[in-house]
């Protein structure tokens, strides 16, 4: 394989030829599907005559090519590995091609492939070129008419985008359906599904009174697992009408559940394809977290119909235009229909762990990258989650009403077009009258800005002086950074009153939202009329995606944890307080000194447990210690063992001291009412299960008995999974082994539950975890070809079992490299994602660095896909 070449954003040129309309015909066959494409094309008026026509195409066998009905001579076009060029097409013409493809050999799961015997497609970003020759780029938008021909017995259901317009019988037991999609779309939104599927149907009346049919298509045995997705879809449709004024546009909206899928789901026009894990739920098989994830993903894909499909991206560098905005939209939706404070806490906890790590590692890139080798590698936390944080900052800068005006403007002005991030931000600037020039740096500069803050109370003048200094560390390709425009939402909490003091900045009231704007490298803000000494509450609600440090004392943090009016910052104060104690314990562990628990942390937790009145869901979050991954992210050099030991010590100390409180909490939140995925129930279950986690941390007889009983009671998957996890992660193998066995037998038929069974076992802290991974990889329910299995078993182990993945003997690294090497051949997209933990080698001690690099080198020696090649080269640069 020759070295893959990067694509640069600055090389963008508009397409020379446009496609007005496409007619597709598929004659399905596992090994030899025939695809006929008829493209109505025309040369762009600004393009010169004689400009060659370039079409993308990969792994296609060309059977026929004609222009305006005239077969092309072999000297009129050239074929190569990535496509074909037609020498001198006319200004306006019809191009007909026929190709053969082999869905049964497609293990990359891009293009047309088979999943559990069913035909399905994944075209974003560049999968359509594996289906037919086409200008496979998002700025070519066409209407589609698609005829699918299949076997009546094997594929009774034949689906594509839009509305079905014709169906009929064919000889030899075959039949066909023709679908028409009247909305011009880029090729990445094309979809086809054919198989033996059953549907659940519902209806939705849009705000203008149109009736839309909603269908969820699944394998027969999953018919009982669609209620929640359907209810979520209807909620999302309503929410988008109310919040953004956006209504659905076709008469039919379909969701299909697919077992083999590279990511969560895909927003194909009118025909969303979903990883079955992202759509199927049942109280017996899915946890509360899974119910909430399904709701969020269903909404996300639905919201794309406007933010992505009606208005799409000009090129893939603009990916965050649709993804950042749509994640922001789904986050707001979930916040509105569940506990808003908990949603924010969960999102930020994840963001600060995973996106911060990405931003600090060798694959760091801006929200709008400048170049890529393989675009599939850029479906990242930076494009999605940081992109969403950037949109959230715009929302907060502008306020709800101006933001809505800006989004209306964006959708109206660019409907049916493929546009850029500037187009979006321009609409926001026009709607708000704000100058967003400096703000645009959020899209171009990689790396997480670090703010060092300090404050002083001037008693004599009743002033508080707050100085903020920002700096963004160097990232690959970007040694120098300019200051960002950072909105810092804040309050000053009076130490006497425990209340927010009014904020006047140099005499002027800061208004109710309390946002200060940091634009310079260093700025001092002087607050006047501050009647008492305050503790500053900074970056409320995580108002910007930055790392903020302030020299809080533990007393300050305990004070904020008790008094801050901002729920998010109360939680954050607790996390900071725990972090200070953890830092001491990590040092003690490294120095071989006896560990002593900080009583201030115990007191703070005790107050939380005793004060009552808190939202249960938020309380559960406040009682949860920072994860090992987050703690690691905060350390200059990661000492995996010290982190594990310190965190375990804190958990056990809290459990031992506050045992009775946790027991009471557990009992108070037990319930046998029938399961419902409702916020109050979810809150109660999470609080009860957090309490059980503490009780099991010390493994006293009563805690163990509660876990055993909770498992046996078999009330719902949330409770069963937590009980089984705690037993499996405890020293009580006498109880864990039979529980795992009976669970595994009971659910052997349910692939999604078996994924959980894998994940529970491979997160065990005991030293046998790695052997279990190797052992389970031979289990009949495991397959390297199924991305969910790979994620559940290998992904969970390498990302969530840090102590065992980072074993000093390097066996964890070896296991990962072995899997990546195999997957590089089978499914490059999954392989390059899975390898991530190895790319973070700089963060560890010398011996581990060497072991990790050696595995990266071993991978590099293989014949690599562009996906894995790009990541490995960056990691070893
Ligand atoms: N747009 C898809 C992601 C496609 C990834 C392709 N490798 C799902 C989503 O963000 O909604
Ligand atoms: Zn998306």
XYZ file of C-alpha atoms in Angstrom, residues 165-783:
619
model
C -44.110 4.820 -4.701
C -44.325 1.462 -6.442
C -44.064 -2.201 -5.600
C -44.585 -5.418 -7.498
C -43.830 -9.061 -8.117
C -41.046 -10.376 -10.313
C -40.300 -13.844 -11.677
C -38.299 -16.417 -9.652
C -39.805 -15.507 -6.281
C -38.483 -11.978 -6.361
C -40.200 -8.666 -5.749
C -39.328 -4.967 -5.807
C -40.145 -1.666 -4.147
C -39.349 1.766 -5.587
C -38.698 4.616 -3.189
C -38.699 8.308 -3.968
C -36.912 10.918 -1.887
C -37.982 14.386 -3.013
C -35.482 16.241 -0.790
C -32.099 16.809 -2.428
C -29.493 15.079 -0.315
C -25.805 14.288 -0.305
C -24.849 10.661 -0.955
C -23.804 10.085 2.664
C -27.508 10.165 3.639
C -28.474 7.376 1.271
C -29.741 4.173 2.904
C -31.098 0.795 1.941
C -32.364 -2.027 4.143
C -33.617 -5.429 3.014
C -34.469 -8.363 5.198
C -36.965 -10.233 7.277
C -38.055 -7.466 9.585
C -41.156 -6.677 11.591
C -42.436 -3.237 12.361
C -44.043 -1.313 15.148
C -46.044 1.643 13.927
C -47.277 4.878 15.414
C -48.314 8.337 14.250
C -47.367 11.915 14.906
C -49.285 15.019 13.921
C -46.937 17.896 13.212
C -47.556 21.453 14.357
C -48.946 22.341 10.947
C -51.309 19.391 11.142
C -49.567 16.932 8.830
C -49.782 13.249 9.710
C -46.500 11.385 9.837
C -46.252 7.590 10.065
C -43.513 6.419 12.425
C -42.076 2.937 12.055
C -39.471 0.999 13.989
C -38.241 -2.107 12.147
C -36.669 -4.934 14.148
C -36.131 -8.690 14.110
C -39.263 -10.445 15.288
C -37.882 -11.377 18.720
C -37.250 -7.711 19.482
C -40.788 -6.488 18.915
C -41.245 -6.013 22.649
C -38.275 -3.671 22.957
C -39.322 -0.663 20.925
C -41.740 1.243 23.196
C -39.179 3.523 24.720
C -37.553 4.455 21.402
C -40.957 5.247 19.915
C -41.963 7.376 22.890
C -38.584 9.123 22.752
C -39.030 9.832 19.039
C -42.376 11.482 19.600
C -41.002 13.559 22.459
C -38.103 14.652 20.270
C -40.380 15.613 17.375
C -42.494 17.727 19.667
C -39.503 19.297 21.375
C -37.944 20.356 18.073
C -41.185 22.026 17.059
C -41.462 23.871 20.359
C -37.829 24.769 20.833
C -36.583 25.370 17.301
C -39.807 25.652 15.303
C -38.660 22.725 13.155
C -41.170 20.260 11.790
C -40.631 16.895 10.109
C -40.932 17.029 6.332
C -41.701 13.562 4.878
C -44.843 11.474 5.434
C -42.839 8.573 6.804
C -40.051 8.308 9.383
C -38.364 4.932 9.838
C -35.868 3.534 12.305
C -34.220 0.147 11.718
C -32.305 -1.803 14.376
C -29.081 -3.385 13.073
C -26.894 -5.785 15.055
C -23.587 -5.019 13.370
C -22.981 -1.305 13.351
C -19.811 0.744 13.709
C -21.314 3.495 15.829
C -24.535 4.390 17.630
C -26.803 5.310 14.753
C -27.072 7.123 11.437
C -29.402 9.904 10.380
C -30.140 8.794 6.757
C -33.002 10.815 5.304
C -36.281 9.304 6.486
C -34.563 5.986 7.255
C -32.414 6.149 10.368
C -30.275 3.086 10.977
C -29.551 2.245 14.578
C -27.150 -0.020 16.329
C -29.604 -2.324 18.118
C -27.901 -1.300 21.392
C -28.988 2.282 20.735
C -32.661 1.570 20.157
C -33.832 -1.606 21.922
C -34.795 -1.455 25.577
C -36.756 -3.489 28.067
C -36.712 -3.184 31.861
C -35.369 -6.739 32.131
C -32.542 -6.228 29.662
C -31.543 -2.559 29.697
C -30.307 -0.342 32.509
C -31.550 3.156 33.290
C -28.406 4.479 31.645
C -29.249 2.514 28.493
C -32.815 3.868 28.488
C -31.444 7.392 28.704
C -28.840 6.757 26.025
C -31.520 5.454 23.660
C -33.641 8.523 24.268
C -30.677 10.807 23.561
C -29.582 9.018 20.401
C -33.086 8.741 18.958
C -33.420 12.486 19.494
C -29.967 13.210 18.098
C -30.603 11.392 14.831
C -34.045 12.904 14.495
C -32.678 16.430 15.072
C -30.203 15.867 12.251
C -33.114 16.039 9.843
C -32.670 19.800 10.060
C -29.184 20.240 11.480
C -27.365 18.034 9.003
C -29.815 16.892 6.348
C -31.849 19.914 5.224
C -28.784 22.055 5.873
C -25.657 19.981 5.410
C -21.860 20.380 5.384
C -19.961 21.776 2.421
C -17.049 19.414 3.088
C -16.019 17.072 5.885
C -13.878 19.695 7.594
C -17.202 21.286 8.561
C -18.338 18.094 10.308
C -18.836 19.842 13.649
C -21.307 22.189 11.946
C -23.826 19.374 12.040
C -22.429 17.267 14.885
C -21.573 19.960 17.444
C -24.895 21.686 16.885
C -26.870 18.435 16.995
C -25.151 17.212 20.170
C -25.970 20.559 21.762
C -29.580 20.093 20.676
C -29.808 16.557 22.064
C -28.159 17.599 25.328
C -30.744 20.351 25.808
C -33.548 17.946 24.962
C -32.365 15.375 27.503
C -31.909 18.117 30.089
C -35.486 19.275 29.493
C -37.088 15.854 29.763
C -34.921 14.539 32.644
C -32.929 16.074 35.476
C -31.117 19.035 33.901
C -28.489 19.268 36.626
C -27.599 15.575 36.394
C -27.453 15.680 32.615
C -24.944 18.518 32.788
C -22.898 16.787 35.488
C -22.726 13.545 33.504
C -21.825 15.288 30.271
C -19.117 17.392 31.878
C -17.655 14.518 33.886
C -17.311 12.568 30.658
C -16.044 15.554 28.698
C -13.346 16.489 31.187
C -12.137 12.918 31.275
C -12.225 11.888 27.661
C -12.132 15.056 25.555
C -9.477 16.703 27.718
C -7.360 13.582 27.231
C -7.859 13.716 23.472
C -6.990 17.418 23.412
C -3.791 16.745 25.342
C -2.676 13.765 23.262
C -1.024 13.179 19.887
C -4.315 13.102 17.962
C -5.447 16.531 19.231
C -7.129 18.580 16.501
C -9.270 21.695 16.277
C -13.081 21.549 16.192
C -12.570 22.320 12.523
C -9.470 20.398 11.453
C -7.135 21.625 8.705
C -6.261 18.241 7.255
C -6.967 14.553 7.556
C -5.901 11.299 5.998
C -9.031 9.326 6.879
C -12.132 11.336 7.753
C -13.550 8.395 9.683
C -10.875 9.102 12.301
C -12.413 12.524 12.926
C -15.710 11.436 14.425
C -14.181 12.428 17.717
C -15.014 13.869 21.093
C -13.520 17.139 19.881
C -15.781 17.392 16.814
C -18.870 16.219 18.719
C -18.581 17.201 22.354
C -16.232 20.154 22.196
C -18.184 21.312 19.146
C -21.319 21.174 21.318
C -19.603 23.149 24.081
C -18.715 25.835 21.534
C -22.349 26.076 20.411
C -23.389 26.178 24.073
C -21.052 29.131 24.631
C -22.719 30.912 21.694
C -26.109 30.157 23.236
C -25.009 31.567 26.570
C -23.356 34.610 24.996
C -26.445 35.451 22.977
C -29.250 34.352 25.249
C -32.134 32.077 24.339
C -34.094 34.474 22.132
C -31.261 35.752 19.993
C -29.958 32.210 19.609
C -33.357 31.116 18.321
C -33.406 34.038 15.873
C -29.943 33.007 14.716
C -30.922 29.396 14.215
C -34.118 30.382 12.340
C -32.009 32.540 10.090
C -29.547 29.691 9.522
C -32.219 27.134 8.622
C -34.132 29.533 6.396
C -31.168 30.993 4.572
C -29.396 27.721 3.900
C -32.231 25.209 3.501
C -31.223 22.688 0.832
C -27.602 23.823 0.829
C -24.206 22.529 1.899
C -22.542 25.178 4.035
C -19.691 26.080 6.374
C -19.159 26.859 10.022
C -18.746 30.562 9.086
C -22.248 30.514 7.619
C -23.595 29.292 10.950
C -21.619 31.715 13.104
C -22.477 34.622 10.752
C -26.166 33.985 11.372
C -25.523 34.020 15.113
C -23.487 37.235 14.867
C -26.188 38.936 12.803
C -28.967 37.821 15.121
C -27.173 38.990 18.247
C -25.246 41.988 16.954
C -22.135 40.557 18.615
C -18.652 40.534 17.185
C -17.644 36.877 17.107
C -14.282 37.332 15.392
C -12.189 36.285 18.369
C -14.740 33.609 19.221
C -14.000 31.877 15.890
C -10.673 30.778 17.390
C -12.592 28.071 19.212
C -12.951 26.390 15.832
C -9.335 26.713 14.745
C -7.245 26.244 17.868
C -6.781 22.781 19.351
C -5.968 22.133 22.997
C -7.774 22.869 26.241
C -7.242 26.406 27.543
C -5.970 26.469 31.113
C -7.028 29.285 33.377
C -5.162 30.121 36.528
C -7.313 32.262 38.732
C -6.686 33.973 42.017
C -8.687 36.431 44.035
C -8.313 38.860 46.879
C -10.855 40.551 49.076
C -10.111 44.188 49.841
C -11.938 44.669 53.085
C -11.316 48.414 53.364
C -12.833 49.186 49.955
C -15.360 46.341 49.908
C -13.867 45.102 46.641
C -12.997 41.703 45.304
C -10.185 41.473 42.764
C -10.228 38.446 40.534
C -7.336 37.821 38.174
C -7.604 35.268 35.400
C -4.687 34.163 33.304
C -5.269 31.925 30.268
C -2.899 29.787 28.297
C -3.506 27.037 25.756
C -0.773 24.410 25.610
C 0.920 23.569 22.320
C -0.659 20.780 20.271
C 0.603 18.962 17.153
C 1.015 21.548 14.312
C 0.123 24.418 16.631
C 3.030 25.506 18.829
C 1.691 29.031 19.490
C -1.798 29.881 20.670
C -3.681 33.145 20.852
C -6.007 34.007 23.752
C -9.553 32.705 23.476
C -12.774 34.541 24.215
C -13.878 32.672 27.337
C -17.238 33.340 28.999
C -16.851 32.643 32.722
C -20.154 32.432 34.532
C -19.593 33.068 38.213
C -20.865 34.163 41.555
C -19.364 35.460 44.771
C -20.745 33.514 47.688
C -20.648 35.459 50.960
C -18.832 33.515 53.649
C -21.106 34.904 56.362
C -24.446 34.743 54.598
C -23.784 31.677 52.462
C -25.612 33.567 49.692
C -24.715 34.964 46.284
C -23.633 38.578 46.631
C -24.765 40.990 43.908
C -22.116 41.312 41.221
C -21.031 44.770 40.112
C -18.032 44.938 37.922
C -16.307 48.280 38.468
C -19.602 49.791 39.530
C -21.778 48.255 36.815
C -24.178 45.485 37.584
C -23.283 42.258 35.849
C -26.898 41.254 35.492
C -28.449 38.047 36.575
C -26.329 35.551 34.650
C -23.052 36.810 36.114
C -20.832 36.234 33.096
C -17.426 37.868 32.771
C -15.601 37.766 29.457
C -11.972 36.797 29.477
C -10.416 37.854 26.174
C -6.846 38.725 27.059
C -4.002 36.503 28.206
C -4.448 38.069 31.639
C -7.215 40.220 33.011
C -8.170 41.487 36.448
C -11.828 42.009 37.254
C -12.648 44.334 40.121
C -15.989 43.719 41.810
C -17.270 46.609 43.866
C -19.747 46.809 46.748
C -18.809 43.430 48.078
C -20.045 43.637 51.653
C -18.387 40.502 53.030
C -15.491 38.221 52.222
C -16.635 35.842 49.465
C -15.605 32.493 48.053
C -15.778 32.739 44.271
C -17.843 30.147 42.449
C -16.233 30.053 39.007
C -17.196 28.572 35.654
C -20.706 27.805 36.810
C -22.446 25.179 34.734
C -19.073 24.625 33.048
C -19.612 27.761 30.990
C -16.550 27.109 28.794
C -14.564 23.971 27.885
C -11.503 24.936 29.896
C -9.492 23.676 32.804
C -9.799 26.219 35.622
C -7.560 26.247 38.679
C -8.126 28.324 41.776
C -6.245 27.940 45.050
C -9.287 26.864 47.041
C -8.713 25.630 50.561
C -10.559 22.499 51.617
C -12.709 24.668 53.847
C -13.652 26.814 50.822
C -14.648 23.712 48.898
C -16.678 22.264 51.752
C -18.375 25.664 52.002
C -19.244 25.710 48.283
C -20.404 22.115 48.428
C -22.847 23.149 51.131
C -23.860 26.593 49.887
C -23.336 27.211 46.183
C -26.588 28.163 44.471
C -25.315 26.570 41.257
C -26.013 22.818 41.412
C -23.278 22.016 38.964
C -20.653 23.921 40.944
C -21.777 22.331 44.188
C -21.009 18.984 42.620
C -17.762 20.300 41.217
C -16.688 21.607 44.630
C -17.183 18.097 46.000
C -15.090 16.665 43.178
C -12.346 19.200 43.804
C -12.374 18.450 47.500
C -12.097 14.725 46.848
C -9.292 15.410 44.377
C -7.241 17.247 47.005
C -7.563 14.311 49.369
C -6.802 11.870 46.567
C -3.660 13.806 45.634
C -2.336 13.404 49.177
C -3.143 9.716 49.194
C -1.532 9.136 45.815
C 1.620 10.781 47.160
C 1.425 8.698 50.336
C 1.086 5.520 48.316
C 4.067 6.396 46.140
C 6.173 7.235 49.163
C 5.158 4.112 51.020
C 3.670 6.207 53.831
C 0.586 5.090 55.724
C -2.600 6.487 54.192
C -4.759 8.685 56.379
C -8.234 9.793 55.391
C -8.861 13.540 55.462
C -11.650 14.063 58.039
C -12.878 17.127 56.141
C -13.924 14.925 53.248
C -15.718 12.572 55.600
C -17.496 15.508 57.231
C -18.508 16.938 53.877
C -19.973 13.588 52.810
C -21.697 13.196 56.158
C -23.349 16.593 55.773
C -24.553 15.595 52.312
C -26.032 12.407 53.696
C -27.672 14.165 56.592
C -28.941 17.376 55.120
C -31.809 15.881 53.096
C -33.869 17.859 50.665
C -31.418 17.502 47.817
C -32.539 16.235 44.442
C -31.809 12.518 44.743
C -30.262 12.289 41.317
C -27.867 15.146 42.061
C -27.084 13.681 45.474
C -26.114 10.384 43.830
C -23.696 12.308 41.626
C -22.280 14.229 44.580
C -21.639 10.985 46.429
C -19.751 9.526 43.473
C -15.982 9.853 43.591
C -14.067 11.040 40.529
C -13.269 8.076 38.266
C -9.755 6.659 37.983
C -9.638 7.999 34.435
C -10.498 11.513 35.584
C -8.016 11.384 38.446
C -5.363 10.253 35.958
C -6.234 13.135 33.673
C -5.439 15.540 36.510
C -1.994 14.091 37.287
C 1.241 15.244 35.652
C 2.376 11.629 35.357
C -0.103 8.812 35.655
C 0.649 6.299 38.393
C -2.059 3.723 37.740
C -1.483 1.697 40.884
C -1.319 4.687 43.219
C -4.518 6.097 41.742
C -6.327 2.802 42.142
C -5.072 2.366 45.702
C -5.922 5.937 46.705
C -9.415 5.844 45.281
C -10.145 2.460 46.815
C -8.879 3.751 50.145
C -11.160 6.817 50.055
C -14.128 4.715 49.129
C -13.482 2.195 51.877
C -12.845 4.895 54.471
C -16.085 6.652 53.641
C -17.911 3.355 53.645
C -16.517 2.338 57.009
C -17.185 5.670 58.724
C -20.565 6.390 57.194
C -21.792 2.832 57.004
C -25.065 3.429 58.816
C -25.913 6.424 56.690
C -25.358 4.434 53.519
C -27.437 1.600 54.878
C -30.267 3.992 55.691
C -29.969 5.550 52.234
C -30.197 2.115 50.681
C -33.260 1.156 52.654
C -35.031 4.463 52.117
C -34.692 4.137 48.377
C -35.700 0.531 47.963
C -38.956 0.078 46.134
C -40.890 -2.664 44.430
C -43.102 -0.523 42.223
C -43.126 -1.655 38.589
C -40.192 -0.373 36.592
C -40.560 2.830 34.613
C -37.755 4.852 33.040
C -38.995 7.972 34.815
C -36.660 10.590 36.318
C -37.863 10.108 39.926
C -37.497 6.337 39.773
C -34.130 6.573 38.066
C -32.929 8.990 40.719
C -33.999 6.671 43.502
C -32.355 3.673 41.902
C -29.103 5.488 41.319
C -28.977 6.685 44.914
C -29.727 3.219 46.223
C -27.080 1.696 43.980
C -24.464 4.266 44.940
C -25.168 3.360 48.567
C -24.830 -0.328 47.769
C -21.493 0.408 46.123
C -20.210 1.899 49.369
C -21.616 -0.916 51.467
C -19.863 -3.430 49.238
C -16.608 -1.474 49.346
C -15.928 -2.938 52.762
C -17.644 -6.234 51.964
C -19.205 -6.728 55.357
C -21.744 -9.521 55.645
C -24.726 -7.216 55.479
C -23.526 -5.410 52.338
C -22.772 -8.695 50.625
C -26.169 -10.038 51.618
C -27.914 -6.948 50.221
C -26.091 -7.341 46.913
C -26.912 -11.029 46.763
C -30.565 -10.365 47.527
C -30.752 -7.542 44.986
C -29.353 -9.869 42.353
C -31.742 -12.658 43.262
C -34.764 -10.352 43.381
C -34.213 -9.822 39.665
C -36.358 -6.709 39.639
C -34.896 -4.850 36.688
C -31.603 -4.756 34.810
C -30.375 -1.606 36.549
C -30.475 -3.285 39.935
C -29.375 -6.693 38.696
C -26.411 -5.310 36.824
C -25.174 -3.240 39.754
C -25.522 -6.197 42.139
C -23.797 -8.588 39.767
C -21.023 -6.066 39.122
C -20.395 -5.530 42.822
C -20.324 -9.260 43.497
C -18.032 -9.907 40.537
C -15.680 -7.118 41.595
C -15.602 -8.292 45.217
C -13.472 -11.021 46.742
C -16.561 -13.235 47.071
C -15.990 -15.569 44.139
C -18.134 -18.115 45.954
C -21.108 -15.848 45.237
C -19.942 -14.212 42.004
C -19.226 -17.400 40.081
C -22.705 -18.937 40.385
C -24.342 -15.555 39.801
C -22.374 -15.007 36.606
C -23.149 -18.518 35.479
C -26.881 -18.258 35.997
C -26.986 -14.805 34.407
C -24.982 -16.042 31.405
C -27.303 -19.008 30.949
C -30.456 -17.018 31.384
C -29.432 -14.451 28.770
C -27.454 -16.567 26.322
C -30.087 -15.791 23.678
C -29.890 -12.018 24.113
C -26.866 -10.522 22.463
C -27.201 -7.103 24.113
C -27.389 -8.599 27.589
C -24.384 -10.797 26.838
C -22.474 -7.606 26.020
C -23.155 -6.494 29.575
C -22.122 -9.879 30.902
C -18.785 -9.448 29.132
C -18.317 -5.886 30.383
C -19.033 -6.796 34.007
C -16.370 -9.484 34.027
C -13.599 -7.613 32.274
C -13.810 -4.613 34.598
C -12.931 -6.781 37.603
C -10.011 -5.243 39.472
C -8.560 -8.655 40.386
C -5.391 -9.726 38.638
C -7.113 -12.440 36.627
C -9.025 -9.893 34.540
C -6.715 -10.056 31.557
C -6.843 -13.838 31.430
C -10.588 -13.591 31.522
C -10.551 -11.304 28.510
C -8.506 -13.794 26.496
C -10.711 -16.596 27.700
C -13.955 -14.772 26.880
C -12.707 -13.933 23.406
C -13.141 -17.638 22.708
C -16.713 -17.636 24.036
C -19.314 -18.559 21.402
C -21.147 -15.271 21.993
C -18.033 -13.274 21.098
C -17.064 -12.249 17.584
